[in-house]
Amino acid sequence: MVLVGDKGDGNDGEIVDYRGNPIDKSKTGGWLAAGLILGTELSERICVMGISMNMVTYLVGVLHLSSSKSANIVTNFMGTLNLLGLLGGFLADAKLGRYLTVAISASITALGVLMLTLATSIPSMRPPTCSNPRKEDCSEATGHQLALLYAALYTIALGGGGIKSNVSGFGSDQFDASNPEEEKKMVYFFNRFYFCISLGSLFAVTVLVYIQDNVGRGLGYGLSAGTMVIAVVILLLGTTLYRFKKPKGSPLTIIWRVLILAWKKRGLPHPSHPSFLNEYDIAKAPYTKRYRCLDKAAILDDHAAAHESSHNRKNPWIVSSVTEVEEVKMVFKLMPIWSTCILFWTVYSQMNTFTIEQATFMNRKVGSFEIPAGSFSVFLFITILLFTSLNERVFVPIARKITKTPQGITSLQRVGIGLVFSIAGMVAAALVEKYRRDKSMNDDFKIRAFWLIPQFFLVGAGEAFAYVGQLEFFIREAPERMKSMSTGLFLSTLSLGYFVSSLLVTLVDKATNRHWLMSNLNEGHLDNFYWMLAVLGVLNFLAFLVFAIRHQYKVQNYSISHDELKTWEASKGVEDGLGKKQDVDNKQTS
């Protein structure tokens, strides 16, 4: 049975069955296998959303932590989960493969949720109760009482990161992209993958949140744990049905190798012409002058050159190829846009934390039924689904007619629209919070919690554009051999967005002496925090516009880099330069 990173025979990336033999397409892969894999993502989403969208009310209301500390616990948890997606992707690509990574990660997640069930069920894990923890001086949970909670959350983050970074890739491995019929099915797989994410989120913020608030946290998290255990069993039972892609090495290794070699050879002079760089004549990517310091990784130093051999030129730890260097340059070129995507997720994280806190101070009754505060995030997911459908059925077709391009709306235009929506969402949140606090303080009147819908609607609409735009941008613009890393780049923007939220909350708490973000929102100034995020959003959007205007899509780099190379060759007076370039052109075209 060949499942763990064993290379077997054949080429890297070979598709095999669970025994390591060539696959029988009639008995492996397809919708049955993909459906079993989707169950893992559905369960992961139920667990994570059931925690992130309602944990803050438990931390404030039961453990008596401050609003700012509670918000930071949630955002740090979500940030760590998305950051660990990089680790999960690396392990799958480098050694374990996607199946084992998903199976192990799902088991770890199940263990984490079981620990969380215990942490919220055992009475000794909670401080003494208070009639109104937001107004009275209640005892906070001690470090001992929080220890199991923290251990549970970060165990879930470890498992969730491994699932998140690999389950979609493992599901798509069940379809052969070279087969037209299976390729069509693969497109539907991604649609259904997104549907599973949304379905799990909706279930978590409605059914699970209601159970957590009205029946018991232990039961709510216990159901999540049971769901995850069932998903692991189902995943393992389908082992004989899956198609397995053998690990072919992580692209992160290539990046670090190029950076290390470029640093070690930083004292070497640049060659008089790029054709002297290693494997320039067979490069699979056109040479560019941008980030020339990285070119030194492709220089064969004097010691290696003195013992020059084909072995030295092929040893990636002695010298990189031009192809590898150019791929790393392409990743570096994504970084300016990447940096301006972070703040969107900082804004989005407020929907998990302070917006839920706002709901607890508002009238949530519909007749005699009181809607749980965490359930109001259902409007966020409904809006995401609505705008996702409108994008494909309305906005993109209209844009195609206007721009006369198949894409209609470019990936960067989608991201820009998402950023604008997020700014508008923070403006709406600030206005609603000021109105809510004024009514509560002056008239002793609780406004309806449905006033929160505009901020959920605007941020949700922003995610529908920004999520798709960012993912599309990183996938399209990443080097061909580094496509698997594109998901990691995307997840890292989510991760840093949550961490930036924690940092801002901490800084604002210190700068205002805890006057803005108080546990009793009626005595604080949460609206000022929202206004600050809106201003930061405007500055971030202006920076994004500058980077987006200057960004050259990968398709355009080909002609531009050739023009740059012509200028280089002319300036160097290389007589056979154009002849060399033509040879490269012919090879790249073929």
XYZ file of C-alpha atoms in Angstrom:
590
model
C 0.000 0.000 0.000
C 1.742 3.173 -1.244
C 0.283 6.295 0.336
C 3.086 8.170 2.074
C 5.398 10.222 -0.121
C 7.064 7.241 -1.638
C 8.140 8.007 -5.107
C 7.654 4.558 -6.502
C 8.342 4.254 -10.187
C 7.472 6.776 -12.772
C 7.411 10.526 -12.854
C 6.670 12.999 -10.111
C 3.024 13.848 -9.932
C 1.975 10.388 -11.231
C -1.632 9.372 -10.475
C -1.907 5.963 -8.788
C -4.402 3.947 -6.757
C -4.070 3.220 -3.042
C -1.653 0.357 -3.743
C 0.641 2.569 -5.832
C -0.411 0.946 -9.129
C -1.648 2.751 -12.272
C -5.283 3.705 -11.792
C -8.326 1.980 -13.237
C -10.528 4.954 -14.123
C -13.674 2.842 -14.026
C -13.064 1.949 -10.374
C -11.419 5.064 -8.956
C -12.093 8.787 -8.849
C -15.225 10.492 -10.129
C -18.129 11.928 -8.170
C -18.373 9.191 -5.547
C -14.771 9.677 -4.431
C -15.026 13.470 -4.655
C -18.270 13.443 -2.658
C -16.646 11.542 0.218
C -13.839 14.105 0.247
C -16.294 17.019 0.240
C -17.772 15.645 3.453
C -14.502 16.475 5.226
C -14.646 20.101 4.091
C -18.307 20.366 5.101
C -17.483 19.108 8.608
C -14.443 21.380 8.941
C -16.537 24.384 7.997
C -19.246 23.455 10.524
C -16.625 23.171 13.293
C -14.659 26.323 12.495
C -17.600 28.625 11.776
C -19.483 27.335 14.799
C -16.488 28.452 16.875
C -15.436 31.705 15.186
C -18.906 33.214 14.850
C -20.017 32.636 18.441
C -16.929 32.152 20.609
C -16.709 35.848 21.528
C -20.082 35.729 23.333
C -18.835 32.786 25.430
C -15.552 34.505 26.275
C -17.277 37.723 27.379
C -20.510 36.344 28.831
C -19.259 33.182 30.568
C -15.503 33.577 31.071
C -15.881 37.337 31.807
C -12.990 38.402 29.560
C -12.918 41.921 28.138
C -14.327 42.554 24.659
C -10.883 43.421 23.280
C -9.218 40.316 24.752
C -12.070 38.105 23.556
C -11.867 39.555 20.038
C -8.105 38.936 19.991
C -8.520 35.308 21.069
C -10.907 34.691 18.153
C -8.847 36.579 15.550
C -5.581 34.940 16.691
C -7.259 31.532 16.405
C -8.488 32.233 12.867
C -5.177 33.796 11.886
C -3.228 30.769 13.106
C -5.595 28.367 11.346
C -5.091 30.058 7.980
C -1.336 30.457 8.532
C -0.993 26.739 9.262
C -2.501 26.148 5.828
C 1.004 26.903 4.518
C 2.419 24.125 6.687
C -0.284 21.699 5.557
C 0.377 22.503 1.900
C 4.131 22.117 2.366
C 3.811 18.710 4.066
C 1.450 17.436 1.379
C 3.614 18.637 -1.515
C 6.941 17.625 0.004
C 6.266 14.247 1.603
C 2.860 13.070 2.854
C 0.607 13.635 -0.141
C -2.857 15.175 0.058
C -4.765 12.101 1.237
C -2.649 11.440 4.326
C -2.434 15.144 5.137
C -6.237 15.521 4.988
C -6.835 12.307 6.966
C -4.342 13.225 9.713
C -5.546 16.842 9.829
C -9.200 15.810 10.088
C -8.338 13.477 12.974
C -6.467 16.293 14.751
C -9.455 18.597 14.233
C -11.810 16.001 15.710
C -9.510 15.708 18.751
C -9.434 19.503 19.122
C -13.218 19.840 19.059
C -13.535 17.051 21.641
C -11.123 19.014 23.860
C -13.201 22.164 23.308
C -16.323 20.237 24.322
C -14.634 19.336 27.615
C -13.322 22.883 28.123
C -16.834 24.349 27.838
C -18.605 21.551 29.777
C -16.487 21.036 32.898
C -17.711 23.469 35.609
C -14.217 23.969 37.048
C -13.111 25.411 33.695
C -15.402 28.444 34.253
C -15.269 31.303 36.800
C -18.227 31.985 39.157
C -21.339 33.174 37.325
C -22.469 36.813 37.263
C -25.949 38.157 36.558
C -24.591 40.708 34.071
C -20.890 40.209 33.279
C -20.778 43.283 31.019
C -21.769 45.668 33.796
C -20.568 44.108 37.050
C -17.032 43.560 38.282
C -16.904 39.828 37.652
C -13.973 37.467 38.139
C -12.199 36.650 34.896
C -11.275 33.097 34.007
C -7.819 32.208 35.316
C -4.906 30.981 33.223
C -5.529 27.466 34.513
C -9.167 27.633 33.368
C -8.152 28.996 29.963
C -5.368 26.452 29.361
C -7.618 23.674 28.042
C -9.568 26.164 25.923
C -6.372 27.477 24.299
C -5.052 23.952 23.750
C -8.332 22.969 22.091
C -8.474 26.036 19.825
C -4.919 25.656 18.541
C -5.307 21.907 18.055
C -8.313 22.710 15.864
C -6.237 25.373 14.065
C -3.494 22.823 13.339
C -5.953 20.334 11.867
C -8.084 22.915 10.091
C -5.054 24.400 8.334
C -4.109 21.015 6.906
C -7.663 20.380 5.678
C -8.157 23.842 4.230
C -4.991 23.790 2.123
C -5.427 20.295 0.659
C -9.029 19.139 0.498
C -9.922 21.071 -2.673
C -6.787 19.841 -4.439
C -7.387 16.234 -3.360
C -10.979 16.469 -4.593
C -9.908 17.826 -7.979
C -7.351 14.983 -8.270
C -10.332 12.628 -8.679
C -10.931 14.038 -12.165
C -8.651 13.817 -15.193
C -8.201 17.289 -16.665
C -6.994 15.778 -19.963
C -10.352 14.025 -20.430
C -13.010 16.499 -21.735
C -15.870 14.820 -19.864
C -13.985 14.646 -16.573
C -12.743 18.207 -17.024
C -16.368 19.418 -17.147
C -17.072 17.487 -13.959
C -14.071 19.168 -12.324
C -15.627 22.597 -12.955
C -18.797 21.447 -11.202
C -16.666 20.061 -8.383
C -15.349 23.536 -7.528
C -18.876 24.940 -7.625
C -20.050 22.237 -5.248
C -16.967 22.737 -3.094
C -17.944 26.384 -2.579
C -21.552 25.277 -1.978
C -20.346 22.930 0.788
C -18.426 25.771 2.413
C -21.514 27.983 2.361
C -23.843 25.183 3.479
C -21.612 24.341 6.431
C -21.353 28.026 7.379
C -25.130 28.519 7.271
C -25.731 25.417 9.398
C -23.112 26.553 11.913
C -24.475 30.096 12.386
C -28.097 28.986 12.652
C -28.556 25.516 14.181
C -25.258 25.181 16.065
C -25.229 28.736 17.403
C -28.802 28.319 18.657
C -27.866 25.070 20.443
C -24.740 26.656 21.956
C -26.652 29.657 23.325
C -29.906 28.011 24.385
C -29.122 24.361 25.173
C -25.444 24.245 26.063
C -21.972 24.829 24.690
C -20.962 21.274 25.464
C -23.761 19.849 23.322
C -23.113 22.328 20.497
C -19.410 21.558 20.282
C -20.075 17.874 20.930
C -22.227 17.745 17.794
C -19.391 19.414 15.856
C -16.945 16.820 17.186
C -19.290 13.994 16.218
C -19.644 15.425 12.719
C -15.857 15.546 12.334
C -15.394 11.977 13.591
C -17.997 10.726 11.096
C -16.245 12.651 8.302
C -12.906 10.983 9.159
C -14.500 7.511 9.130
C -16.180 8.186 5.777
C -12.919 9.522 4.312
C -11.024 6.401 5.397
C -13.740 4.028 4.142
C -13.351 5.521 0.665
C -9.598 4.831 0.492
C -9.870 2.205 -2.263
C -11.906 4.613 -4.429
C -9.451 7.529 -4.516
C -6.856 8.540 -7.045
C -3.579 9.585 -5.415
C -1.098 12.067 -6.829
C 2.419 11.362 -5.633
C 4.215 14.257 -3.897
C 6.502 16.168 -6.258
C 8.213 18.538 -3.856
C 7.149 21.858 -2.419
C 7.652 25.071 -4.430
C 8.669 26.713 -1.147
C 11.872 24.681 -1.363
C 12.692 26.268 -4.718
C 12.075 29.766 -3.356
C 14.261 29.294 -0.279
C 16.996 27.654 -2.380
C 17.128 30.576 -4.824
C 17.165 33.123 -1.981
C 19.947 31.277 -0.120
C 22.105 30.926 -3.245
C 21.552 34.572 -4.225
C 22.638 35.657 -0.728
C 25.712 33.380 -0.701
C 26.784 34.712 -4.107
C 25.889 38.346 -3.438
C 29.544 39.398 -3.854
C 29.830 37.998 -7.382
C 29.583 40.493 -10.292
C 26.648 40.285 -12.679
C 27.528 38.577 -15.982
C 27.989 40.801 -19.029
C 24.976 39.136 -20.636
C 22.137 37.018 -19.162
C 22.978 34.196 -21.584
C 25.890 33.357 -19.261
C 23.410 32.389 -16.544
C 22.786 28.701 -15.922
C 20.365 27.073 -18.415
C 19.482 30.421 -19.992
C 19.132 28.804 -23.434
C 16.512 26.280 -22.252
C 14.620 28.507 -19.803
C 10.871 27.920 -19.686
C 10.222 31.518 -18.626
C 11.484 34.657 -20.427
C 14.303 36.488 -18.721
C 13.439 39.780 -16.969
C 15.689 42.483 -15.497
C 13.451 42.982 -12.473
C 14.963 41.854 -9.139
C 18.393 41.345 -10.775
C 19.935 40.531 -7.393
C 18.277 37.100 -7.653
C 20.147 36.414 -10.925
C 23.240 35.637 -8.883
C 21.664 32.355 -7.796
C 22.061 31.223 -11.436
C 25.784 32.073 -11.585
C 28.235 29.194 -11.416
C 30.871 30.471 -8.948
C 34.620 30.113 -9.505
C 35.015 27.021 -7.333
C 32.189 25.168 -9.086
C 33.311 26.417 -12.481
C 36.848 25.110 -11.857
C 35.336 21.667 -11.494
C 32.629 22.317 -14.046
C 30.580 19.335 -14.905
C 27.019 18.533 -15.843
C 26.561 17.394 -12.226
C 27.386 20.867 -10.891
C 25.040 22.562 -13.321
C 22.232 20.176 -12.404
C 22.761 20.356 -8.634
C 20.126 22.849 -7.391
C 22.099 23.547 -4.184
C 25.131 24.683 -6.202
C 23.437 26.773 -8.876
C 19.825 27.573 -9.774
C 18.469 27.635 -13.300
C 17.134 30.759 -15.005
C 13.683 29.124 -14.944
C 13.777 28.787 -11.149
C 15.050 32.341 -10.688
C 12.345 33.773 -12.951
C 9.670 31.798 -11.114
C 10.817 33.301 -7.825
C 10.779 36.759 -9.447
C 7.163 36.141 -10.480
C 6.267 35.313 -6.871
C 7.989 38.497 -5.680
C 5.989 40.477 -8.237
C 2.777 39.350 -6.505
C 3.834 40.741 -3.126
C 2.669 44.392 -3.554
C -0.890 43.288 -4.410
C -0.688 40.610 -1.710
C 0.142 43.246 0.912
C -2.916 45.371 0.067
C -5.279 42.377 0.343
C -4.523 41.898 4.045
C -6.618 44.799 5.357
C -9.783 43.459 3.699
C -9.640 40.421 5.991
C -8.942 42.686 8.968
C -12.276 44.364 8.204
C -13.936 40.997 7.602
C -12.766 39.718 11.000
C -14.936 42.358 12.693
C -17.970 40.374 11.488
C -16.777 37.513 13.753
C -16.112 39.647 16.804
C -17.342 43.176 17.504
C -20.378 42.968 15.226
C -21.566 39.926 17.189
C -20.924 41.901 20.396
C -23.062 44.735 19.018
C -25.923 42.291 18.492
C -25.875 41.311 22.184
C -26.750 44.933 23.091
C -29.642 45.158 20.611
C -33.222 43.925 20.454
C -33.005 40.470 18.852
C -36.601 39.358 19.442
C -38.970 38.295 16.676
C -42.246 37.833 18.522
C -41.426 35.711 21.549
C -38.319 34.152 19.922
C -34.928 35.749 20.578
C -32.394 35.227 17.784
C -28.916 34.285 19.068
C -26.383 37.084 18.483
C -24.069 34.815 16.488
C -26.884 33.836 14.116
C -27.059 37.338 12.637
C -23.963 36.476 10.603
C -26.335 34.426 8.434
C -26.929 37.688 6.558
C -23.214 37.748 5.732
C -23.310 34.318 4.090
C -26.616 34.948 2.318
C -25.100 38.098 0.808
C -21.968 36.199 -0.265
C -24.094 33.572 -2.037
C -26.292 36.271 -3.600
C -23.408 38.282 -5.028
C -21.526 35.190 -6.130
C -24.553 34.261 -8.254
C -25.019 37.836 -9.497
C -21.343 38.028 -10.471
C -21.569 35.058 -12.811
C -25.108 35.627 -14.116
C -25.311 39.430 -14.306
C -22.150 41.457 -13.665
C -19.623 39.382 -15.646
C -21.850 38.963 -18.775
C -22.485 42.734 -18.810
C -18.769 43.427 -18.347
C -17.939 41.045 -21.211
C -20.162 43.016 -23.554
C -18.600 46.303 -22.465
C -14.934 45.232 -22.450
C -15.206 42.703 -25.313
C -13.010 40.305 -23.315
C -13.834 36.733 -22.175
C -12.917 37.578 -18.581
C -15.136 40.660 -18.356
C -13.939 41.778 -14.933
C -10.232 41.260 -14.260
C -9.069 39.735 -11.005
C -7.620 43.044 -9.785
C -10.860 44.866 -10.615
C -12.715 42.307 -8.471
C -10.304 42.886 -5.597
C -10.678 46.670 -5.954
C -14.483 46.440 -5.844
C -14.215 44.226 -2.750
C -11.992 46.792 -1.014
C -14.489 49.583 -1.740
C -17.339 47.499 -0.317
C -15.308 46.802 2.844
C -14.729 50.543 3.379
C -18.455 51.200 2.945
C -19.152 48.376 5.413
C -17.031 50.027 8.105
C -18.719 53.408 7.493
C -22.131 51.749 7.901
C -20.931 49.915 11.028
C -19.687 53.174 12.603
C -22.951 55.021 11.884
C -25.109 52.175 13.231
C -23.001 51.825 16.380
C -23.183 55.548 17.143
C -26.965 55.510 16.636
C -27.288 52.384 18.816
C -25.195 53.803 21.652
C -26.943 57.205 21.586
C -30.386 55.572 21.753
C -29.278 53.260 24.548
C -27.639 56.004 26.637
C -30.121 58.852 26.077
C -33.440 57.067 25.641
C -32.628 53.757 27.382
C -33.914 52.069 24.243
C -32.534 49.028 22.425
C -32.719 49.379 18.653
C -33.476 46.331 16.508
C -30.507 44.097 15.715
C -31.578 44.102 12.059
C -29.795 47.470 11.856
C -26.649 45.332 11.535
C -27.736 44.022 8.130
C -26.110 46.898 6.127
C -22.616 46.140 7.447
C -23.099 42.392 6.952
C -24.459 43.090 3.457
C -21.611 45.407 2.388
C -18.774 43.280 3.795
C -20.415 40.113 2.411
C -20.686 41.696 -1.039
C -17.043 42.700 -0.698
C -16.023 39.125 0.062
C -17.898 37.825 -2.988
C -15.675 40.053 -5.138
C -12.433 40.031 -3.127
C -12.349 36.281 -2.350
C -12.775 35.252 -5.988
C -10.546 38.073 -7.254
C -7.660 37.288 -4.903
C -7.794 33.540 -5.503
C -7.997 34.033 -9.286
C -5.131 36.560 -9.210
C -2.754 34.301 -7.286
C -3.627 31.229 -9.373
C -3.293 32.999 -12.751
C -0.196 35.023 -11.910
C 1.759 32.362 -10.031
C 4.407 30.397 -11.973
C 3.112 27.245 -13.643
C 5.124 24.944 -11.376
C 4.002 26.818 -8.255
C 0.236 26.682 -8.659
C -0.166 24.690 -5.454
C 1.447 27.550 -3.538
C -1.170 30.038 -4.774
C -3.684 28.747 -2.222
C -1.064 29.255 0.473
C -0.495 32.860 -0.616
C -4.237 33.477 -0.509
C -4.617 31.878 2.930
C -1.717 33.951 4.245
C -3.631 37.178 3.475
C -6.539 35.865 5.565
C -4.165 34.878 8.335
C -2.374 38.213 8.480
C -5.703 40.044 8.242
C -6.818 38.410 11.494
C -3.447 39.034 13.148
C -3.508 42.704 12.083
C -6.945 42.959 13.689
C -5.494 41.634 16.964
C -2.595 44.079 16.719
C -4.886 47.052 16.067
C -7.177 46.115 18.960
C -4.176 45.884 21.306
C -2.735 49.220 20.134
C -6.110 50.983 20.330
C -6.672 49.569 23.820
C -3.350 50.991 25.014
C -3.664 54.310 23.178
C -7.186 55.007 24.488
C -6.670 53.492 27.947
C -9.411 50.965 27.091
C -12.029 53.680 26.544
C -12.944 52.712 22.963
C -13.272 48.926 23.257
C -14.977 48.282 26.588
C -16.866 45.130 27.544
C -19.919 47.351 28.029
C -20.197 48.818 24.528
C -22.587 51.495 25.821
C -19.697 53.035 27.748
C -17.128 52.631 24.962
C -16.600 54.115 21.499
C -16.591 51.155 19.129
C -17.762 53.518 16.367
C -14.381 55.306 16.535
C -12.625 51.960 15.964
C -14.819 51.373 12.898
C -14.041 54.886 11.603
C -10.330 54.169 12.032
C -10.678 50.985 9.950
C -12.564 52.944 7.276
C -9.743 55.531 7.062
C -7.099 52.781 6.923
C -9.214 51.126 4.224
C -9.147 54.290 2.096
C -5.349 54.606 2.426
C -4.958 50.898 1.643
C -7.210 51.254 -1.418
C -5.102 54.151 -2.746
C -1.974 52.017 -2.359
C -3.777 49.151 -4.106
C -4.642 51.421 -7.052
C -0.977 52.389 -7.456
C 0.175 48.749 -7.382
C -2.679 47.548 -9.611
C -1.970 50.187 -12.269
C 1.719 49.277 -12.272
C 1.127 45.521 -12.263
C 1.741 43.777 -15.562
C -0.259 40.571 -15.987
C 1.766 37.477 -16.724
C 0.535 37.350 -20.324
C 2.005 40.785 -20.946
C 5.362 40.017 -19.375
C 6.415 37.974 -22.393
C 6.541 40.852 -24.881
C 7.723 43.399 -22.334
C 10.614 41.267 -21.145
C 11.679 40.703 -24.753
C 11.760 44.463 -25.350
C 13.841 44.903 -22.210
C 16.203 42.183 -23.393
C 16.626 43.903 -26.778
C 17.619 47.121 -25.001
C 20.022 45.203 -22.770
C 21.658 43.502 -25.724
C 21.963 46.746 -27.670
C 23.499 48.543 -24.699
C 26.006 45.727 -24.188
C 26.899 45.655 -27.869
C 26.461 41.912 -28.113
C 26.760 41.087 -31.779
C 24.920 37.800 -31.699
C 22.369 38.949 -29.124
C 19.384 39.039 -31.479
C 20.312 35.648 -32.837
C 20.363 34.201 -29.310
C 17.029 35.849 -28.546
C 15.452 34.419 -31.688
C 16.549 30.912 -30.659
C 14.920 31.406 -27.265
C 11.782 32.761 -28.940
C 11.502 29.684 -31.139
C 11.915 27.304 -28.209
C 9.408 29.167 -26.038
C 6.878 29.407 -28.854
C 7.118 25.693 -29.560
